[in-house]
PDB file of C-alpha atoms in Angstrom:
ATOM      1  CA  MET A   1     -25.461  45.931  12.345  1.00 57.00           C
ATOM      2  CA  ALA A   2     -25.835  42.583  10.610  1.00 56.00           C
ATOM      3  CA  PRO A   3     -28.982  40.583  11.371  1.00 62.00           C
ATOM      4  CA  ALA A   4     -28.548  37.609  13.663  1.00 63.00           C
ATOM      5  CA  VAL A   5     -28.028  34.337  11.836  1.00 65.00           C
ATOM      6  CA  ALA A   6     -30.789  31.848  12.501  1.00 68.00           C
ATOM      7  CA  THR A   7     -29.503  28.754  14.275  1.00 72.00           C
ATOM      8  CA  TYR A   8     -31.084  25.339  14.476  1.00 69.00           C
ATOM      9  CA  GLN A   9     -32.825  24.636  17.734  1.00 76.00           C
ATOM     10  CA  PRO A  10     -33.866  21.005  18.204  1.00 74.00           C
ATOM     11  CA  ARG A  11     -37.511  20.685  19.132  1.00 79.00           C
ATOM     12  CA  ASP A  12     -38.413  19.390  22.565  1.00 82.00           C
ATOM     13  CA  PRO A  13     -41.495  17.185  22.209  1.00 85.00           C
ATOM     14  CA  SER A  14     -41.476  16.399  25.926  1.00 84.00           C
ATOM     15  CA  CYS A  15     -42.860  19.907  26.546  1.00 87.00           C
ATOM     16  CA  THR A  16     -46.013  19.332  24.488  1.00 88.00           C
ATOM     17  CA  VAL A  17     -49.428  18.382  25.818  1.00 90.00           C
ATOM     18  CA  LEU A  18     -49.672  15.397  23.472  1.00 87.00           C
ATOM     19  CA  TYR A  19     -46.402  13.958  24.746  1.00 89.00           C
ATOM     20  CA  HIS A  20     -47.448  14.332  28.394  1.00 91.00           C
ATOM     21  CA  VAL A  21     -50.844  12.725  27.811  1.00 91.00           C
ATOM     22  CA  ILE A  22     -49.368   9.700  26.034  1.00 90.00           C
ATOM     23  CA  ALA A  23     -46.432   9.331  28.439  1.00 91.00           C
ATOM     24  CA  GLU A  24     -48.650   9.508  31.533  1.00 94.00           C
ATOM     25  CA  HIS A  25     -51.525   7.324  30.354  1.00 93.00           C
ATOM     26  CA  LEU A  26     -50.179   4.843  27.783  1.00 91.00           C
ATOM     27  CA  GLU A  27     -49.265   2.038  30.186  1.00 92.00           C
ATOM     28  CA  THR A  28     -52.539   2.406  32.103  1.00 92.00           C
ATOM     29  CA  PHE A  29     -54.470   2.358  28.837  1.00 89.00           C
ATOM     30  CA  LEU A  30     -52.684  -0.770  27.572  1.00 89.00           C
ATOM     31  CA  ALA A  31     -53.146  -2.500  30.942  1.00 89.00           C
ATOM     32  CA  SER A  32     -56.877  -1.752  30.925  1.00 88.00           C
ATOM     33  CA  LEU A  33     -57.145  -3.266  27.444  1.00 85.00           C
ATOM     34  CA  ALA A  34     -55.277  -6.360  28.588  1.00 84.00           C
ATOM     35  CA  ASP A  35     -57.563  -6.769  31.632  1.00 85.00           C
ATOM     36  CA  ASP A  36     -60.796  -6.342  29.673  1.00 84.00           C
ATOM     37  CA  PRO A  37     -61.953  -9.773  28.431  1.00 83.00           C
ATOM     38  CA  GLU A  38     -64.124  -8.176  25.741  1.00 82.00           C
ATOM     39  CA  ALA A  39     -61.383  -5.900  24.379  1.00 77.00           C
ATOM     40  CA  THR A  40     -59.368  -7.149  21.429  1.00 77.00           C
ATOM     41  CA  GLY A  41     -56.365  -4.978  22.311  1.00 74.00           C
ATOM     42  CA  LEU A  42     -54.380  -2.665  20.089  1.00 77.00           C
ATOM     43  CA  PRO A  43     -52.617  -3.973  16.999  1.00 80.00           C
ATOM     44  CA  ALA A  44     -48.861  -4.314  17.480  1.00 83.00           C
ATOM     45  CA  TYR A  45     -48.125  -1.593  14.938  1.00 83.00           C
ATOM     46  CA  VAL A  46     -50.256   0.909  16.901  1.00 83.00           C
ATOM     47  CA  GLN A  47     -48.361   0.136  20.095  1.00 87.00           C
ATOM     48  CA  ARG A  48     -45.074   0.614  18.203  1.00 89.00           C
ATOM     49  CA  GLU A  49     -46.331   4.015  16.995  1.00 88.00           C
ATOM     50  CA  PHE A  50     -46.959   5.100  20.592  1.00 90.00           C
ATOM     51  CA  TYR A  51     -43.616   3.874  21.931  1.00 92.00           C
ATOM     52  CA  ASP A  52     -41.635   5.263  18.983  1.00 91.00           C
ATOM     53  CA  TYR A  53     -43.345   8.631  19.394  1.00 91.00           C
ATOM     54  CA  LEU A  54     -42.243   8.770  23.044  1.00 91.00           C
ATOM     55  CA  ARG A  55     -38.626   8.313  21.887  1.00 91.00           C
ATOM     56  CA  CYS A  56     -38.839  10.765  18.957  1.00 90.00           C
ATOM     57  CA  GLY A  57     -36.711  13.881  19.320  1.00 88.00           C
ATOM     58  CA  ILE A  58     -35.321  12.874  22.731  1.00 89.00           C
ATOM     59  CA  LEU A  59     -31.519  13.045  22.870  1.00 87.00           C
ATOM     60  CA  ALA A  60     -31.348  10.206  25.414  1.00 88.00           C
ATOM     61  CA  HIS A  61     -32.670   7.814  22.756  1.00 88.00           C
ATOM     62  CA  GLY A  62     -30.007   8.589  20.168  1.00 89.00           C
ATOM     63  CA  PHE A  63     -28.700  11.499  18.199  1.00 87.00           C
ATOM     64  CA  LEU A  64     -26.457  12.550  15.347  1.00 87.00           C
ATOM     65  CA  ARG A  65     -23.436  14.730  16.111  1.00 88.00           C
ATOM     66  CA  LEU A  66     -22.800  17.349  13.433  1.00 85.00           C
ATOM     67  CA  GLY A  67     -19.609  19.393  13.351  1.00 86.00           C
ATOM     68  CA  CYS A  68     -18.280  22.300  11.301  1.00 85.00           C
ATOM     69  CA  ASP A  69     -14.724  21.896   9.990  1.00 86.00           C
ATOM     70  CA  THR A  70     -14.239  25.664   9.924  1.00 88.00           C
ATOM     71  CA  CYS A  71     -15.515  26.927  13.268  1.00 86.00           C
ATOM     72  CA  HIS A  72     -15.517  23.531  15.043  1.00 84.00           C
ATOM     73  CA  HIS A  73     -19.032  24.164  16.320  1.00 84.00           C
ATOM     74  CA  GLU A  74     -20.915  20.971  17.112  1.00 86.00           C
ATOM     75  CA  LEU A  75     -24.622  20.308  17.117  1.00 85.00           C
ATOM     76  CA  LEU A  76     -26.608  17.344  18.401  1.00 85.00           C
ATOM     77  CA  VAL A  77     -29.640  16.361  16.316  1.00 85.00           C
ATOM     78  CA  PRO A  78     -31.917  13.805  18.012  1.00 87.00           C
ATOM     79  CA  PHE A  79     -33.250  10.852  16.025  1.00 88.00           C
ATOM     80  CA  SER A  80     -36.841  11.024  14.870  1.00 88.00           C
ATOM     81  CA  CYS A  81     -39.387   8.209  14.820  1.00 86.00           C
ATOM     82  CA  LYS A  82     -40.344   8.696  11.141  1.00 86.00           C
ATOM     83  CA  ARG A  83     -43.824   7.441  11.949  1.00 82.00           C
ATOM     84  CA  ARG A  84     -47.126   8.635  10.515  1.00 74.00           C
ATOM     85  CA  GLY A  85     -49.478   8.030  13.425  1.00 74.00           C
ATOM     86  CA  PHE A  86     -49.108  10.357  16.398  1.00 74.00           C
ATOM     87  CA  CYS A  87     -45.987  12.414  15.767  1.00 84.00           C
ATOM     88  CA  PRO A  88     -46.867  15.870  14.415  1.00 84.00           C
ATOM     89  CA  SER A  89     -43.252  16.648  13.508  1.00 86.00           C
ATOM     90  CA  CYS A  90     -42.573  13.509  11.475  1.00 86.00           C
ATOM     91  CA  ALA A  91     -46.028  13.561   9.890  1.00 84.00           C
ATOM     92  CA  GLY A  92     -45.559  17.204   8.889  1.00 85.00           C
ATOM     93  CA  ARG A  93     -42.152  16.510   7.390  1.00 86.00           C
ATOM     94  CA  ARG A  94     -43.492  13.498   5.488  1.00 86.00           C
ATOM     95  CA  MET A  95     -46.413  15.590   4.212  1.00 85.00           C
ATOM     96  CA  ALA A  96     -44.081  18.311   2.903  1.00 88.00           C
ATOM     97  CA  GLN A  97     -41.780  15.758   1.261  1.00 89.00           C
ATOM     98  CA  MET A  98     -44.708  13.983  -0.388  1.00 86.00           C
ATOM     99  CA  ALA A  99     -46.137  17.260  -1.717  1.00 86.00           C
ATOM    100  CA  ALA A 100     -42.759  18.222  -3.191  1.00 91.00           C
ATOM    101  CA  HIS A 101     -42.367  14.771  -4.766  1.00 89.00           C
ATOM    102  CA  LEU A 102     -45.825  14.943  -6.356  1.00 85.00           C
ATOM    103  CA  VAL A 103     -45.246  18.409  -7.791  1.00 85.00           C
ATOM    104  CA  GLU A 104     -41.734  17.679  -9.077  1.00 88.00           C
ATOM    105  CA  CYS A 105     -41.940  14.035 -10.173  1.00 86.00           C
ATOM    106  CA  VAL A 106     -45.514  12.772 -10.495  1.00 83.00           C
ATOM    107  CA  LEU A 107     -48.193  15.274 -11.509  1.00 81.00           C
ATOM    108  CA  PRO A 108     -48.018  16.579 -15.085  1.00 79.00           C
ATOM    109  CA  TRP A 109     -48.234  20.314 -15.698  1.00 80.00           C
ATOM    110  CA  VAL A 110     -51.997  20.332 -16.293  1.00 76.00           C
ATOM    111  CA  PRO A 111     -54.928  21.824 -14.375  1.00 74.00           C
ATOM    112  CA  THR A 112     -56.115  19.674 -11.490  1.00 79.00           C
ATOM    113  CA  ARG A 113     -59.283  19.296  -9.495  1.00 79.00           C
ATOM    114  CA  GLN A 114     -59.456  18.136  -5.903  1.00 81.00           C
ATOM    115  CA  TRP A 115     -62.234  15.772  -4.932  1.00 81.00           C
ATOM    116  CA  VAL A 116     -63.077  15.025  -1.314  1.00 81.00           C
ATOM    117  CA  VAL A 117     -65.279  11.945  -1.162  1.00 81.00           C
ATOM    118  CA  SER A 118     -66.933  11.013   2.104  1.00 80.00           C
ATOM    119  CA  VAL A 119     -68.720   7.716   2.684  1.00 82.00           C
ATOM    120  CA  PRO A 120     -71.770   7.004   4.896  1.00 83.00           C
ATOM    121  CA  VAL A 121     -71.020   6.427   8.581  1.00 78.00           C
ATOM    122  CA  PRO A 122     -71.838   2.675   8.691  1.00 82.00           C
ATOM    123  CA  LEU A 123     -69.635   2.068   5.663  1.00 82.00           C
ATOM    124  CA  ARG A 124     -66.741   3.890   7.384  1.00 79.00           C
ATOM    125  CA  TYR A 125     -66.633   1.283  10.132  1.00 78.00           C
ATOM    126  CA  TRP A 126     -66.791  -1.624   7.690  1.00 85.00           C
ATOM    127  CA  MET A 127     -64.020  -0.062   5.598  1.00 82.00           C
ATOM    128  CA  ALA A 128     -61.891   0.558   8.695  1.00 78.00           C
ATOM    129  CA  GLY A 129     -61.857  -3.193   9.355  1.00 80.00           C
ATOM    130  CA  SER A 130     -61.481  -4.459   5.791  1.00 85.00           C
ATOM    131  CA  GLN A 131     -58.740  -3.565   3.345  1.00 86.00           C
ATOM    132  CA  ASP A 132     -60.545  -5.453   0.582  1.00 92.00           C
ATOM    133  CA  LEU A 133     -63.720  -3.415   1.033  1.00 89.00           C
ATOM    134  CA  THR A 134     -61.706  -0.188   1.194  1.00 86.00           C
ATOM    135  CA  ALA A 135     -59.962  -1.100  -2.073  1.00 88.00           C
ATOM    136  CA  LYS A 136     -63.270  -1.900  -3.786  1.00 91.00           C
ATOM    137  CA  VAL A 137     -64.937   1.321  -2.627  1.00 88.00           C
ATOM    138  CA  HIS A 138     -61.890   3.323  -3.695  1.00 86.00           C
ATOM    139  CA  THR A 139     -61.947   1.685  -7.134  1.00 88.00           C
ATOM    140  CA  ILE A 140     -65.606   2.641  -7.567  1.00 90.00           C
ATOM    141  CA  MET A 141     -64.889   6.252  -6.531  1.00 87.00           C
ATOM    142  CA  ARG A 142     -61.822   6.575  -8.734  1.00 86.00           C
ATOM    143  CA  THR A 143     -63.443   5.119 -11.855  1.00 88.00           C
ATOM    144  CA  THR A 144     -66.624   7.180 -11.362  1.00 89.00           C
ATOM    145  CA  ILE A 145     -64.686  10.450 -11.046  1.00 86.00           C
ATOM    146  CA  GLY A 146     -62.432   9.499 -13.955  1.00 86.00           C
ATOM    147  CA  GLN A 147     -65.426   8.691 -16.181  1.00 88.00           C
ATOM    148  CA  TYR A 148     -67.051  11.981 -15.246  1.00 88.00           C
ATOM    149  CA  ASP A 149     -63.933  13.880 -16.326  1.00 85.00           C
ATOM    150  CA  VAL A 150     -63.768  11.923 -19.582  1.00 87.00           C
ATOM    151  CA  ASN A 151     -67.443  12.616 -20.348  1.00 90.00           C
ATOM    152  CA  GLN A 152     -66.953  16.342 -19.683  1.00 86.00           C
ATOM    153  CA  ALA A 153     -63.995  16.428 -22.052  1.00 85.00           C
ATOM    154  CA  VAL A 154     -65.817  14.533 -24.811  1.00 89.00           C
ATOM    155  CA  GLN A 155     -68.822  16.866 -24.522  1.00 90.00           C
ATOM    156  CA  ARG A 156     -66.442  19.736 -25.202  1.00 86.00           C
ATOM    157  CA  GLY A 157     -65.385  18.181 -28.502  1.00 88.00           C
ATOM    158  CA  LEU A 158     -62.227  16.285 -27.598  1.00 85.00           C
ATOM    159  CA  GLU A 159     -61.509  12.804 -28.888  1.00 87.00           C
ATOM    160  CA  ARG A 160     -62.010  10.073 -26.316  1.00 85.00           C
ATOM    161  CA  ALA A 161     -58.644   8.521 -27.238  1.00 85.00           C
ATOM    162  CA  THR A 162     -56.778  11.696 -26.265  1.00 82.00           C
ATOM    163  CA  VAL A 163     -58.269  11.960 -22.771  1.00 82.00           C
ATOM    164  CA  HIS A 164     -56.316  10.140 -20.044  1.00 80.00           C
ATOM    165  CA  PRO A 165     -57.565  10.801 -16.501  1.00 82.00           C
ATOM    166  CA  GLY A 166     -55.452   9.899 -13.504  1.00 81.00           C
ATOM    167  CA  SER A 167     -55.475  10.479  -9.771  1.00 82.00           C
ATOM    168  CA  VAL A 168     -53.401  10.501  -6.625  1.00 83.00           C
ATOM    169  CA  THR A 169     -55.325   9.356  -3.568  1.00 82.00           C
ATOM    170  CA  PHE A 170     -54.788   9.973   0.127  1.00 79.00           C
ATOM    171  CA  LEU A 171     -56.905   7.966   2.520  1.00 78.00           C
ATOM    172  CA  GLN A 172     -57.737   9.624   5.833  1.00 74.00           C
ATOM    173  CA  ARG A 173     -58.644   7.122   8.519  1.00 68.00           C
ATOM    174  CA  PHE A 174     -59.711   9.362  11.391  1.00 65.00           C
ATOM    175  CA  GLY A 175     -61.086  12.807  12.024  1.00 62.00           C
ATOM    176  CA  SER A 176     -59.918  15.634  14.253  1.00 60.00           C
ATOM    177  CA  THR A 177     -61.354  13.901  17.326  1.00 56.00           C
ATOM    178  CA  ILE A 178     -59.606  10.568  16.518  1.00 58.00           C
ATOM    179  CA  ASN A 179     -62.944   9.138  15.440  1.00 60.00           C
ATOM    180  CA  VAL A 180     -63.061   6.512  12.701  1.00 60.00           C
ATOM    181  CA  LYS A 181     -63.583   8.407   9.476  1.00 61.00           C
ATOM    182  CA  VAL A 182     -62.557   6.853   6.182  1.00 61.00           C
ATOM    183  CA  PHE A 183     -62.759   9.073   3.125  1.00 59.00           C
ATOM    184  CA  ASP A 184     -60.670   9.710   0.044  1.00 50.00           C
ATOM    185  CA  VAL A 185     -59.056  12.869  -1.195  1.00 49.00           C
ATOM    186  CA  ASP A 186     -58.363  12.475  -4.901  1.00 51.00           C
ATOM    187  CA  TYR A 187     -56.321  14.840  -7.005  1.00 49.00           C
ATOM    188  CA  ALA A 188     -57.641  14.059 -10.482  1.00 52.00           C
ATOM    189  CA  TYR A 189     -55.945  15.372 -13.596  1.00 49.00           C
ATOM    190  CA  LEU A 190     -56.263  15.080 -17.358  1.00 46.00           C
ATOM    191  CA  SER A 191     -53.648  14.985 -20.068  1.00 45.00           C
ATOM    192  CA  GLU A 192     -55.010  18.133 -21.733  1.00 44.00           C
ATOM    193  CA  PRO A 193     -55.395  21.581 -20.070  1.00 39.00           C
ATOM    194  CA  PHE A 194     -59.191  21.793 -19.980  1.00 39.00           C
ATOM    195  CA  SER A 195     -60.563  25.022 -18.554  1.00 36.00           C
ATOM    196  CA  PHE A 196     -63.394  23.242 -16.733  1.00 35.00           C
ATOM    197  CA  LEU A 197     -60.871  21.665 -14.383  1.00 35.00           C
ATOM    198  CA  LEU A 198     -59.564  24.996 -13.140  1.00 29.00           C
TER     199      LEU A 198
END
């Protein structure tokens, strides 16, 4: 007996806890922010993330109809929000696509080292509110790690001119409890396959 062929089953985000929490409490939360004279409110892009997430994967908000010319079977695929904030499905898909792009098109075939750099708690809050400060702190981190890699390579007898460090950085802005937490994850690499990077 032939094994059953796997068929696509559209996800139903409305059955998840996250969807229910946001759907039931979003309007109350936004109203409480609007009524609080000391609250600055949510940025418009954050509100869009919430509302787009509530429409993501719901057939009533749009879908694509796919049909097979041979068997005439049709399938409805709901539109996704393609956002990065609250949607686990779209964020997961974007993460997988980014990883594939880095491996296939960006990172050279050399050993890499992952650096996770965390900043002090007070600095996290200042960085969360200032793109300029975040850029400056990131530049300091990137150049420090790059110089460290260069120094290690030179100490092992390589010419400084042949060592070209580089990095890909992902900035995480909150932790698992949605707390403000700014830190970098750098994937640093060199142009030569040095064993100390393995």
